[in-house]
Short mmCIF file of C-alpha atoms in Angstrom, two decimals:
data_model
loop_
_atom_site.label_atom_id
_atom_site.label_comp_id
_atom_site.label_asym_id
_atom_site.label_seq_id
_atom_site.Cartn_x
_atom_site.Cartn_y
_atom_site.Cartn_z
CA UNK A 483 101.21 120.04 155.81
CA UNK A 484 103.47 123.00 156.54
CA UNK A 485 107.17 122.23 156.14
CA UNK A 486 108.69 123.40 159.44
CA UNK A 487 112.22 123.29 158.04
CA UNK A 488 111.56 126.27 155.75
CA UNK A 489 111.37 129.94 156.64
CA UNK A 490 107.73 130.91 157.07
CA UNK A 491 105.99 134.21 156.37
CA UNK A 492 102.40 134.29 157.66
CA UNK A 493 100.39 136.79 155.61
CA UNK A 494 98.56 137.95 158.74
CA UNK A 495 101.87 139.20 160.10
CA UNK A 496 102.20 141.46 157.06
CA UNK A 497 98.79 143.07 157.38
CA UNK A 498 96.47 140.69 155.55
CA UNK A 499 92.93 140.76 156.96
CA UNK A 500 91.29 137.78 155.30
CA UNK A 501 87.88 139.38 155.71
CA UNK A 502 86.91 139.24 152.03
CA UNK A 503 86.57 143.02 151.91
CA UNK A 504 90.03 144.49 152.45
CA UNK A 505 92.44 144.08 149.55
CA UNK A 506 95.25 141.82 150.82
CA UNK A 507 97.43 142.01 147.69
CA UNK A 508 100.10 144.29 149.21
CA UNK A 509 100.37 142.17 152.36
CA UNK A 510 100.88 139.03 150.26
CA UNK A 511 103.53 140.69 148.10
CA UNK A 512 105.40 142.06 151.12
CA UNK A 513 105.51 138.58 152.64
CA UNK A 514 106.71 137.06 149.35
CA UNK A 515 109.43 139.71 148.99
CA UNK A 516 110.66 138.95 152.51
CA UNK A 517 110.97 135.27 151.62
CA UNK A 518 112.66 136.12 148.33
CA UNK A 519 115.30 138.19 150.12
CA UNK A 520 116.10 135.13 152.22
CA UNK A 521 116.32 132.66 149.34
CA UNK A 522 112.75 131.36 149.56
CA UNK A 523 110.40 129.81 152.07
CA UNK A 524 106.72 129.29 152.87
CA UNK A 525 104.05 131.90 152.28
CA UNK A 526 101.46 130.68 154.78
CA UNK A 527 97.81 131.68 154.34
CA UNK A 528 95.87 130.54 157.43
CA UNK A 529 92.23 129.53 157.30
CA UNK A 530 91.65 131.62 160.46
CA UNK A 531 87.90 131.21 160.92
CA UNK A 532 87.11 130.52 157.27
CA UNK A 533 89.09 133.46 155.94
CA UNK A 534 88.54 134.81 152.42
CA UNK A 535 91.54 136.74 151.14
CA UNK A 536 90.68 139.38 148.55
CA UNK A 537 93.40 139.91 145.94
CA UNK A 538 92.38 142.77 143.69
CA UNK A 539 95.74 142.55 141.93
CA UNK A 540 98.27 139.74 141.43
CA UNK A 541 100.92 138.25 143.70
CA UNK A 542 104.23 137.54 142.01
CA UNK A 543 106.08 134.38 142.98
CA UNK A 544 109.82 133.74 142.76
CA UNK A 545 112.28 130.87 143.12
CA UNK A 546 111.82 128.46 146.03
CA UNK A 547 108.47 129.81 147.22
CA UNK A 548 105.88 127.46 148.73
CA UNK A 549 102.37 128.90 148.95
CA UNK A 550 100.63 126.84 151.62
CA UNK A 551 97.41 126.93 153.58
CA UNK A 552 95.09 124.89 155.71
CA UNK A 553 92.13 125.55 153.44
CA UNK A 554 91.79 129.33 153.09
CA UNK A 555 89.95 130.87 150.12
CA UNK A 556 91.31 133.34 147.56
CA UNK A 557 88.73 135.63 145.91
CA UNK A 558 88.49 138.51 143.48
CA UNK A 559 85.91 141.29 143.32
CA UNK A 560 84.10 142.99 140.47
CA UNK A 561 86.50 145.92 140.89
CA UNK A 562 89.63 143.74 140.65
CA UNK A 563 92.25 144.94 138.17
CA UNK A 564 92.54 141.46 136.62
CA UNK A 565 91.73 137.82 137.24
CA UNK A 566 95.30 136.82 138.15
CA UNK A 567 96.02 135.68 141.70
CA UNK A 568 99.52 134.19 141.61
CA UNK A 569 101.85 134.84 138.67
CA UNK A 570 105.43 134.36 137.57
CA UNK A 571 107.21 136.79 135.25
CA UNK A 572 110.57 136.62 133.50
CA UNK A 573 110.74 140.37 132.71
CA UNK A 574 113.59 140.81 130.21
CA UNK A 575 114.85 137.22 130.53
CA UNK A 576 113.89 134.20 128.48
CA UNK A 577 113.90 130.41 128.75
CA UNK A 578 112.56 127.78 131.10
CA UNK A 579 112.88 128.81 134.72
CA UNK A 580 113.53 132.48 134.03
CA UNK A 581 110.15 133.27 135.58
CA UNK A 582 110.77 131.17 138.66
CA UNK A 583 111.87 127.70 139.74
CA UNK A 584 110.82 125.31 142.49
CA UNK A 585 107.40 126.82 143.23
CA UNK A 586 104.54 125.09 145.06
CA UNK A 587 100.91 126.16 145.51
CA UNK A 588 98.78 123.92 147.67
CA UNK A 589 95.77 123.53 149.96
CA UNK A 590 93.91 126.63 148.76
CA UNK A 591 90.46 127.32 147.38
CA UNK A 592 90.11 129.79 144.50
CA UNK A 593 86.54 131.11 144.39
CA UNK A 594 85.01 133.06 141.53
CA UNK A 595 81.41 134.08 140.93
CA UNK A 596 79.45 133.24 137.80
CA UNK A 597 76.63 135.50 138.99
CA UNK A 598 78.95 138.51 139.23
CA UNK A 599 81.16 137.51 136.27
CA UNK A 600 84.27 137.27 138.45
CA UNK A 601 86.91 134.70 137.50
CA UNK A 602 90.08 133.60 139.27
CA UNK A 603 93.34 132.44 137.72
CA UNK A 604 96.95 131.36 138.21
CA UNK A 605 99.22 132.39 135.31
CA UNK A 606 102.81 131.16 135.11
CA UNK A 607 105.26 132.37 132.47
CA UNK A 608 108.61 130.59 132.06
CA UNK A 609 108.17 128.72 135.36
CA UNK A 610 110.02 125.46 135.99
CA UNK A 611 109.62 122.71 138.59
CA UNK A 612 106.14 123.68 139.76
CA UNK A 613 103.72 121.74 141.95
CA UNK A 614 100.05 122.72 142.31
CA UNK A 615 98.24 120.30 144.59
CA UNK A 616 95.12 119.89 146.71
CA UNK A 617 93.54 123.09 145.40
CA UNK A 618 89.91 123.79 144.51
CA UNK A 619 88.87 126.10 141.67
CA UNK A 620 85.18 126.91 142.17
CA UNK A 621 83.33 129.06 139.58
CA UNK A 622 86.77 130.18 138.46
CA UNK A 623 86.43 129.93 134.68
CA UNK A 624 84.56 132.54 132.64
CA UNK A 625 85.98 132.48 129.14
CA UNK A 626 89.53 132.19 130.47
CA UNK A 627 91.40 129.54 132.43
CA UNK A 628 91.97 128.47 136.01
CA UNK A 629 95.65 127.75 135.30
CA UNK A 630 97.53 129.21 132.33
CA UNK A 631 101.01 127.89 131.56
CA UNK A 632 103.10 129.85 129.07
CA UNK A 633 106.44 128.36 128.10
CA UNK A 634 106.68 126.34 131.33
CA UNK A 635 108.42 123.06 132.09
CA UNK A 636 108.14 120.29 134.66
CA UNK A 637 104.76 121.23 136.11
CA UNK A 638 102.64 118.84 138.17
CA UNK A 639 98.98 119.53 138.94
CA UNK A 640 97.81 116.90 141.41
CA UNK A 641 94.59 116.16 143.30
CA UNK A 642 92.89 119.43 142.39
CA UNK A 643 89.18 119.98 141.78
CA UNK A 644 87.79 122.25 139.07
CA UNK A 645 84.09 123.09 139.47
CA UNK A 646 82.01 124.60 136.72
CA UNK A 647 82.55 126.69 133.60
CA UNK A 648 80.61 129.73 132.44
CA UNK A 649 80.57 129.01 128.70
CA UNK A 650 80.92 132.03 126.41
CA UNK A 651 80.08 131.93 122.73
CA UNK A 652 83.15 131.30 120.50
CA UNK A 653 85.10 130.53 123.69
CA UNK A 654 83.56 127.09 124.21
CA UNK A 655 87.04 125.57 123.91
CA UNK A 656 88.47 127.45 126.93
CA UNK A 657 90.34 125.06 129.21
CA UNK A 658 90.69 124.76 132.96
CA UNK A 659 94.40 124.23 132.31
CA UNK A 660 95.80 125.89 129.21
CA UNK A 661 99.13 124.97 127.67
CA UNK A 662 100.56 127.97 125.83
CA UNK A 663 103.64 129.05 123.99
CA UNK A 664 105.53 132.04 125.35
CA UNK A 665 103.79 134.85 123.45
CA UNK A 666 102.10 138.12 124.33
CA UNK A 667 98.92 136.78 122.76
CA UNK A 668 98.92 133.77 125.08
CA UNK A 669 100.32 135.16 128.34
CA UNK A 670 100.10 138.90 127.90
CA UNK A 671 101.34 140.10 131.31
CA UNK A 672 105.13 140.11 130.91
CA UNK A 673 107.80 142.36 129.46
CA UNK A 674 107.74 142.30 125.62
CA UNK A 675 111.40 141.25 125.64
CA UNK A 676 110.58 138.10 127.60
CA UNK A 677 108.59 136.30 124.91
CA UNK A 678 110.65 133.64 123.14
CA UNK A 679 107.95 131.38 121.67
CA UNK A 680 108.97 128.23 123.53
CA UNK A 681 106.26 125.67 124.23
CA UNK A 682 105.45 123.85 127.43
CA UNK A 683 107.09 120.54 128.25
CA UNK A 684 106.75 117.84 130.89
CA UNK A 685 103.30 118.86 132.13
CA UNK A 686 101.39 116.36 134.27
CA UNK A 687 97.76 116.55 135.41
CA UNK A 688 96.99 113.70 137.78
CA UNK A 689 94.20 112.59 140.14
CA UNK A 690 92.14 115.73 139.51
CA UNK A 691 88.35 116.10 139.18
CA UNK A 692 86.48 118.27 136.69
CA UNK A 693 82.86 118.64 137.75
CA UNK A 694 79.62 120.40 136.80
CA UNK A 695 77.91 122.60 139.37
CA UNK A 696 74.58 124.16 140.22
CA UNK A 697 74.84 127.84 141.22
CA UNK A 698 71.90 130.18 141.84
CA UNK A 699 69.55 127.60 140.29
CA UNK A 700 71.60 127.52 137.07
CA UNK A 701 73.50 124.46 135.85
CA UNK A 702 77.02 124.87 134.53
CA UNK A 703 79.11 122.16 132.83
CA UNK A 704 82.47 121.00 134.01
CA UNK A 705 85.31 122.89 132.34
CA UNK A 706 87.30 121.39 129.49
CA UNK A 707 90.15 119.96 131.55
CA UNK A 708 93.25 120.54 129.41
CA UNK A 709 94.28 121.79 126.02
CA UNK A 710 96.58 123.69 123.72
CA UNK A 711 95.77 125.72 120.63
CA UNK A 712 98.75 128.07 120.26
CA UNK A 713 101.17 127.74 117.34
CA UNK A 714 104.59 129.32 116.94
CA UNK A 715 106.46 128.21 113.84
CA UNK A 716 107.69 124.66 114.27
CA UNK A 717 108.04 124.86 118.07
CA UNK A 718 106.13 122.01 119.73
CA UNK A 719 104.74 121.41 123.19
CA UNK A 720 106.27 118.20 124.54
CA UNK A 721 105.36 115.40 126.93
CA UNK A 722 101.90 116.26 128.22
CA UNK A 723 100.31 113.73 130.58
CA UNK A 724 96.69 113.52 131.75
CA UNK A 725 96.38 110.52 134.05
CA UNK A 726 93.97 109.11 136.63
CA UNK A 727 91.51 112.02 136.46
CA UNK A 728 87.72 112.14 136.63
CA UNK A 729 85.73 114.25 134.16
CA UNK A 730 81.94 114.52 134.28
CA UNK A 731 79.54 116.43 132.00
CA UNK A 732 81.99 118.83 130.44
CA UNK A 733 81.27 121.27 127.61
CA UNK A 734 79.08 120.35 124.62
CA UNK A 735 80.32 120.73 121.07
CA UNK A 736 79.30 124.10 119.64
CA UNK A 737 77.19 124.28 116.49
CA UNK A 738 79.05 124.37 113.17
CA UNK A 739 82.74 123.63 112.71
CA UNK A 740 84.17 123.98 116.21
CA UNK A 741 87.64 125.31 116.93
CA UNK A 742 89.74 123.22 119.30
CA UNK A 743 86.69 121.15 120.27
CA UNK A 744 86.92 118.41 122.84
CA UNK A 745 87.21 117.99 126.56
CA UNK A 746 90.89 117.47 125.83
CA UNK A 747 92.29 119.10 122.69
CA UNK A 748 95.76 119.66 121.31
CA UNK A 749 97.59 121.44 118.55
CA UNK A 750 101.34 121.45 118.01
CA UNK A 751 102.18 118.78 120.61
CA UNK A 752 104.70 115.96 120.58
CA UNK A 753 104.02 113.36 123.26
CA UNK A 754 100.50 113.13 124.74
CA UNK A 755 99.61 110.49 127.33
CA UNK A 756 95.97 110.12 128.43
CA UNK A 757 95.78 107.19 130.78
CA UNK A 758 93.52 105.75 133.49
CA UNK A 759 90.85 108.47 133.35
CA UNK A 760 87.06 108.37 133.56
CA UNK A 761 85.03 110.46 131.12
CA UNK A 762 81.33 110.44 132.00
CA UNK A 763 78.60 112.12 129.92
CA UNK A 764 75.51 111.78 132.08
CA UNK A 765 73.53 114.35 130.10
CA UNK A 766 74.17 112.68 126.73
CA UNK A 767 75.28 115.97 125.19
CA UNK A 768 77.03 116.11 121.85
CA UNK A 769 80.59 116.01 123.11
CA UNK A 770 84.10 114.83 122.28
CA UNK A 771 86.68 113.39 124.66
CA UNK A 772 89.82 114.07 122.62
CA UNK A 773 90.53 116.27 119.63
CA UNK A 774 93.96 116.34 117.98
CA UNK A 775 94.15 119.03 115.35
CA UNK A 776 96.33 120.97 112.96
CA UNK A 777 96.05 124.52 111.63
CA UNK A 778 97.14 126.26 108.48
CA UNK A 779 98.31 129.42 110.23
CA UNK A 780 100.93 130.24 112.83
CA UNK A 781 102.59 133.18 114.57
CA UNK A 782 105.91 134.43 113.27
CA UNK A 783 108.71 134.55 115.83
CA UNK A 784 109.11 138.22 114.90
CA UNK A 785 105.61 138.90 116.19
CA UNK A 786 105.83 137.27 119.62
CA UNK A 787 105.56 140.56 121.63
CA UNK A 788 102.39 141.54 119.77
CA UNK A 789 99.21 140.77 121.74
CA UNK A 790 97.30 140.61 118.44
CA UNK A 791 99.82 139.01 116.06
CA UNK A 792 99.20 138.41 112.40
CA UNK A 793 98.52 134.78 111.56
CA UNK A 794 100.64 133.67 108.63
CA UNK A 795 100.20 130.63 106.41
CA UNK A 796 102.53 127.66 106.78
CA UNK A 797 102.73 123.91 106.36
CA UNK A 798 101.37 122.69 109.69
CA UNK A 799 103.49 120.95 112.28
CA UNK A 800 101.59 117.80 113.19
CA UNK A 801 101.03 116.21 116.58
CA UNK A 802 102.67 112.85 117.19
CA UNK A 803 103.33 110.15 119.80
CA UNK A 804 99.88 109.96 121.38
CA UNK A 805 98.74 107.30 123.87
CA UNK A 806 95.10 106.90 124.95
CA UNK A 807 95.05 103.95 127.35
CA UNK A 808 93.06 102.35 130.18
CA UNK A 809 90.33 105.00 130.14
CA UNK A 810 86.63 104.53 130.89
CA UNK A 811 84.22 106.41 128.60
CA UNK A 812 80.45 106.35 129.15
CA UNK A 813 77.33 108.09 127.88
CA UNK A 814 78.43 109.71 124.61
CA UNK A 815 75.14 108.75 123.00
CA UNK A 816 73.75 111.98 121.63
CA UNK A 817 71.72 111.38 118.46
CA UNK A 818 73.87 113.73 116.39
CA UNK A 819 76.92 112.26 114.70
CA UNK A 820 79.85 112.46 117.08
CA UNK A 821 83.50 111.47 117.23
CA UNK A 822 84.74 110.56 120.69
CA UNK A 823 88.37 110.61 119.54
CA UNK A 824 89.02 112.93 116.60
CA UNK A 825 92.38 112.86 114.79
CA UNK A 826 92.70 115.50 112.08
CA UNK A 827 95.62 115.52 109.69
CA UNK A 828 95.81 117.81 106.68
CA UNK A 829 96.30 117.89 102.94
CA UNK A 830 98.21 121.03 102.01
CA UNK A 831 98.69 121.73 98.31
CA UNK A 832 98.20 118.03 97.53
CA UNK A 833 100.74 116.95 100.16
CA UNK A 834 99.47 114.81 103.06
CA UNK A 835 100.51 115.98 106.51
CA UNK A 836 100.07 113.12 108.98
CA UNK A 837 99.46 112.89 112.69
CA UNK A 838 101.91 110.17 113.69
CA UNK A 839 102.16 107.26 116.08
CA UNK A 840 98.82 107.02 117.88
CA UNK A 841 98.02 104.14 120.26
CA UNK A 842 94.46 103.64 121.52
CA UNK A 843 94.38 100.58 123.72
CA UNK A 844 92.74 98.85 126.66
CA UNK A 845 89.91 101.38 127.01
CA UNK A 846 86.24 100.75 127.79
CA UNK A 847 83.57 102.59 125.79
CA UNK A 848 80.04 102.11 127.12
CA UNK A 849 76.62 103.44 126.07
CA UNK A 850 77.69 105.49 123.04
CA UNK A 851 74.60 105.12 120.85
CA UNK A 852 71.18 106.76 120.94
CA UNK A 853 68.64 103.98 120.57
CA UNK A 854 65.77 106.48 120.34
CA UNK A 855 66.82 107.64 116.89
CA UNK A 856 65.40 106.06 113.76
CA UNK A 857 68.54 106.95 111.77
CA UNK A 858 71.14 104.24 112.19
CA UNK A 859 73.78 106.62 110.76
CA UNK A 860 73.89 108.68 113.96
CA UNK A 861 75.51 108.84 117.39
CA UNK A 862 79.18 108.27 118.11
CA UNK A 863 82.14 106.95 116.24
CA UNK A 864 84.70 105.82 118.78
CA UNK A 865 87.60 106.99 116.57
CA UNK A 866 87.61 109.26 113.53
CA UNK A 867 91.01 109.43 111.81
CA UNK A 868 91.94 111.56 108.81
CA UNK A 869 95.55 111.26 107.67
CA UNK A 870 97.14 109.40 110.54
CA UNK A 871 100.31 107.35 110.11
CA UNK A 872 100.88 104.46 112.52
CA UNK A 873 97.50 104.20 114.23
CA UNK A 874 97.05 101.23 116.55
CA UNK A 875 93.67 100.40 118.10
CA UNK A 876 93.84 97.28 120.24
CA UNK A 877 92.35 95.48 123.21
CA UNK A 878 89.44 97.91 123.64
CA UNK A 879 85.96 96.94 124.83
CA UNK A 880 83.11 98.78 123.11
CA UNK A 881 79.42 98.28 123.81
CA UNK A 882 76.69 100.29 122.02
CA UNK A 883 78.25 102.52 119.40
CA UNK A 884 77.92 103.68 115.82
CA UNK A 885 81.39 102.76 114.56
CA UNK A 886 84.64 101.66 116.12
CA UNK A 887 86.67 103.44 113.46
CA UNK A 888 86.09 105.67 110.48
CA UNK A 889 89.40 106.33 108.72
CA UNK A 890 90.45 108.23 105.62
CA UNK A 891 93.85 108.41 103.94
CA UNK A 892 95.68 106.70 106.79
CA UNK A 893 98.86 104.63 106.59
CA UNK A 894 99.81 101.68 108.80
CA UNK A 895 96.58 100.91 110.61
CA UNK A 896 96.42 98.10 113.17
CA UNK A 897 93.03 97.14 114.60
CA UNK A 898 93.67 94.13 116.80
CA UNK A 899 92.09 92.18 119.67
CA UNK A 900 89.14 94.51 120.25
CA UNK A 901 85.74 93.35 121.50
CA UNK A 902 82.94 95.29 119.81
CA UNK A 903 79.31 94.66 120.73
CA UNK A 904 76.27 96.42 119.24
CA UNK A 905 77.86 98.41 116.44
CA UNK A 906 74.67 99.95 115.12
CA UNK A 907 75.99 101.10 111.77
CA UNK A 908 79.34 99.95 110.33
CA UNK A 909 81.92 98.72 112.82
CA UNK A 910 84.93 99.54 110.59
CA UNK A 911 84.74 102.04 107.74
CA UNK A 912 88.09 102.46 105.96
CA UNK A 913 88.64 104.57 102.84
CA UNK A 914 91.79 105.26 100.79
CA UNK A 915 94.18 103.83 103.38
CA UNK A 916 97.26 101.64 102.98
CA UNK A 917 98.93 98.90 105.00
CA UNK A 918 96.01 97.80 107.17
CA UNK A 919 95.96 94.89 109.62
CA UNK A 920 92.66 93.83 111.20
CA UNK A 921 93.33 90.79 113.37
CA UNK A 922 91.85 88.77 116.22
CA UNK A 923 88.87 91.07 116.84
CA UNK A 924 85.46 89.96 118.11
CA UNK A 925 82.38 91.67 116.66
CA UNK A 926 78.87 90.87 117.87
CA UNK A 927 75.52 92.49 116.93
CA UNK A 928 76.43 94.73 114.02
CA UNK A 929 74.59 95.86 110.91
CA UNK A 930 77.66 95.79 108.68
CA UNK A 931 80.98 94.77 110.10
CA UNK A 932 83.47 96.21 107.61
CA UNK A 933 83.25 98.55 104.65
CA UNK A 934 86.66 98.79 102.99
CA UNK A 935 87.24 100.96 99.94
CA UNK A 936 90.40 101.94 98.11
CA UNK A 937 92.80 100.09 100.41
CA UNK A 938 96.32 99.08 99.34
CA UNK A 939 97.62 96.04 101.30
CA UNK A 940 95.12 94.80 103.83
CA UNK A 941 95.10 91.77 106.10
CA UNK A 942 91.96 90.42 107.74
CA UNK A 943 93.16 87.62 110.01
CA UNK A 944 91.45 85.52 112.65
CA UNK A 945 88.48 87.77 113.36
CA UNK A 946 85.15 86.53 114.77
CA UNK A 947 82.03 88.18 113.34
CA UNK A 948 78.79 86.99 114.89
CA UNK A 949 75.29 88.32 115.53
CA UNK A 950 74.82 90.23 112.25
CA UNK A 951 71.59 92.29 112.28
CA UNK A 952 70.94 92.70 108.56
CA UNK A 953 71.71 95.18 105.84
CA UNK A 954 71.07 98.92 106.05
CA UNK A 955 71.03 99.62 102.30
CA UNK A 956 71.80 97.95 99.00
CA UNK A 957 75.20 99.64 99.12
CA UNK A 958 76.18 97.60 102.16
CA UNK A 959 74.77 94.24 101.16
CA UNK A 960 77.36 92.09 102.92
CA UNK A 961 79.01 91.54 106.26
CA UNK A 962 82.42 92.48 104.83
CA UNK A 963 82.43 94.69 101.71
CA UNK A 964 85.77 95.33 99.96
CA UNK A 965 85.88 97.62 96.95
CA UNK A 966 88.63 99.04 94.73
CA UNK A 967 91.34 97.49 96.90
CA UNK A 968 94.50 95.53 96.22
CA UNK A 969 96.86 93.01 97.82
CA UNK A 970 94.34 91.36 100.11
CA UNK A 971 94.92 88.59 102.62
CA UNK A 972 91.70 87.32 104.19
CA UNK A 973 92.37 84.24 106.31
CA UNK A 974 91.05 82.30 109.29
CA UNK A 975 88.03 84.50 109.92
CA UNK A 976 84.81 83.14 111.41
CA UNK A 977 81.58 84.72 110.10
CA UNK A 978 78.26 83.66 111.60
CA UNK A 979 75.17 85.38 110.17
CA UNK A 980 71.69 85.09 111.61
CA UNK A 981 69.40 86.69 109.03
CA UNK A 982 70.17 84.40 106.10
CA UNK A 983 69.91 87.48 103.85
CA UNK A 984 73.37 88.92 103.33
CA UNK A 985 76.56 87.96 101.66
CA UNK A 986 79.41 87.03 103.96
CA UNK A 987 82.32 88.62 102.07
CA UNK A 988 81.89 90.63 98.87
CA UNK A 989 84.98 91.70 96.94
CA UNK A 990 84.18 93.96 94.02
CA UNK A 991 84.92 97.26 92.28
CA UNK A 992 87.90 96.00 90.26
CA UNK A 993 89.85 94.86 93.31
CA UNK A 994 93.06 93.08 92.41
CA UNK A 995 95.52 90.57 93.84
CA UNK A 996 94.89 88.63 96.98
CA UNK A 997 94.13 85.40 98.74
CA UNK A 998 91.00 84.35 100.58
CA UNK A 999 91.66 81.19 102.57
CA UNK A 1000 90.54 79.08 105.52
CA UNK A 1001 87.55 81.25 106.48
CA UNK A 1002 84.43 79.78 108.07
CA UNK A 1003 81.29 81.50 106.75
CA UNK A 1004 77.82 80.38 107.93
CA UNK A 1005 74.30 81.74 107.96
CA UNK A 1006 74.61 83.86 104.82
CA UNK A 1007 72.85 83.48 101.49
CA UNK A 1008 76.29 83.29 99.90
CA UNK A 1009 79.58 82.96 101.69
CA UNK A 1010 82.31 84.66 99.66
CA UNK A 1011 81.67 86.41 96.36
CA UNK A 1012 84.30 87.94 94.10
CA UNK A 1013 82.90 90.13 91.32
CA UNK A 1014 83.79 89.51 87.70
CA UNK A 1015 85.57 92.85 87.40
CA UNK A 1016 88.03 91.90 90.18
CA UNK A 1017 91.09 89.84 89.28
CA UNK A 1018 94.06 87.96 90.67
CA UNK A 1019 92.25 86.99 93.87
CA UNK A 1020 92.49 83.34 94.88
CA UNK A 1021 89.51 82.04 96.79
CA UNK A 1022 90.09 78.71 98.49
CA UNK A 1023 87.05 76.70 99.57
CA UNK A 1024 85.74 77.82 102.92
#
């Protein structure tokens, strides 16, 4: 609703036609400049019989401007100078807010055309205290972004709808909402002296929808909702929140080793909250919900004004403080091996660089396995983690999956109080990790429950393992297989087999030191077996 307490400039009063043919850019800018000269106010864009306002160039916003409408549509044409509609610039200034503060854009529709290769965008550089709400972006994304934030802070994007993405080869990662550092490469429309390399902070995307569309008898996926892939030295993006959104049938993973793959994907970010969302994959495409990555190159701060900067080698700055909570995930059941949550640390010159402090809890993962395949080693891992420190996976419900977790070279793993049903390969696959706690989980209908190799200090406490389906190879000839590990505590677990073919627990491969106590093992050919080459492991009667 229009705020009647603010000064109002109606674009029709400044010559805008809203007929979809006449370029209304100058009228919009004149109205904005009038408001600016009076300290701010409302730029009102009336619907006026379903008006379509053609902006062949961009409209610059300033402090205290509210762009409001009752549902009018903003369009571009094939002859438009650029895809920008509303922009903020900081010119020769730097820092948060130097491009504009206290800006609102609401109740508008931004309409592109996939048929005519016309996209529509909002780009904000160094903006602060921004609200974008109740807007629709329809066919707006062709290789670029609907909203591009460069070095911005305190931005809320609420109750907006993003419809369709025209996917371009090698640009499959393009996001509806891009989080960028302040660089010419990322923003590219400001004065060269304005770029200071700062990241975005305090960005919230809430109650939005990201949807596929059908246009001219062609189907287009939903856009990737949100992501970052810029790197500037050790400068991090901070406090990014994606909460209570709905995402359906977004972009498939490209063939090969994808860059910044995932419906949500992040580099160089400290503080990511993904909470209360629904991620639905009706088409069963090979897709990823979340990718957290690192890169071995960055941009030098000396090269910020260069639109094509040289990428220099460096020890990567790793993402940390990530929460993935209370989300609903369904349909990631493509037959090809997938990772719904992908956490990628690095080893640089024999030094481990860890993603840190990740919490994955109270989520529901449904229908994430392709039962048509004859290869059990296929379909989706819920979590893939490579070099993560402090990873906690707890209180999740998973039904029909390949693995709950595949982890390599991680430190401080906690897998607690999860309910995992129909793990069609190996529920937990842990290699070369240290300080691992697997407690109070319930596993039902699995082929192998746990394969643990090269682990230093592991606790398996109070887990229930029932409904075992049978072995998948001689390599995995037990319900729990532990190899080349040390300092084991295996207590109070309940193992109920139903094939009478497998071992319950097999400790082998020169494992050393540990205690196996008070476990209840039934329905297996042998309960607990410790190989002769393992030593210092006390096995109490079970």
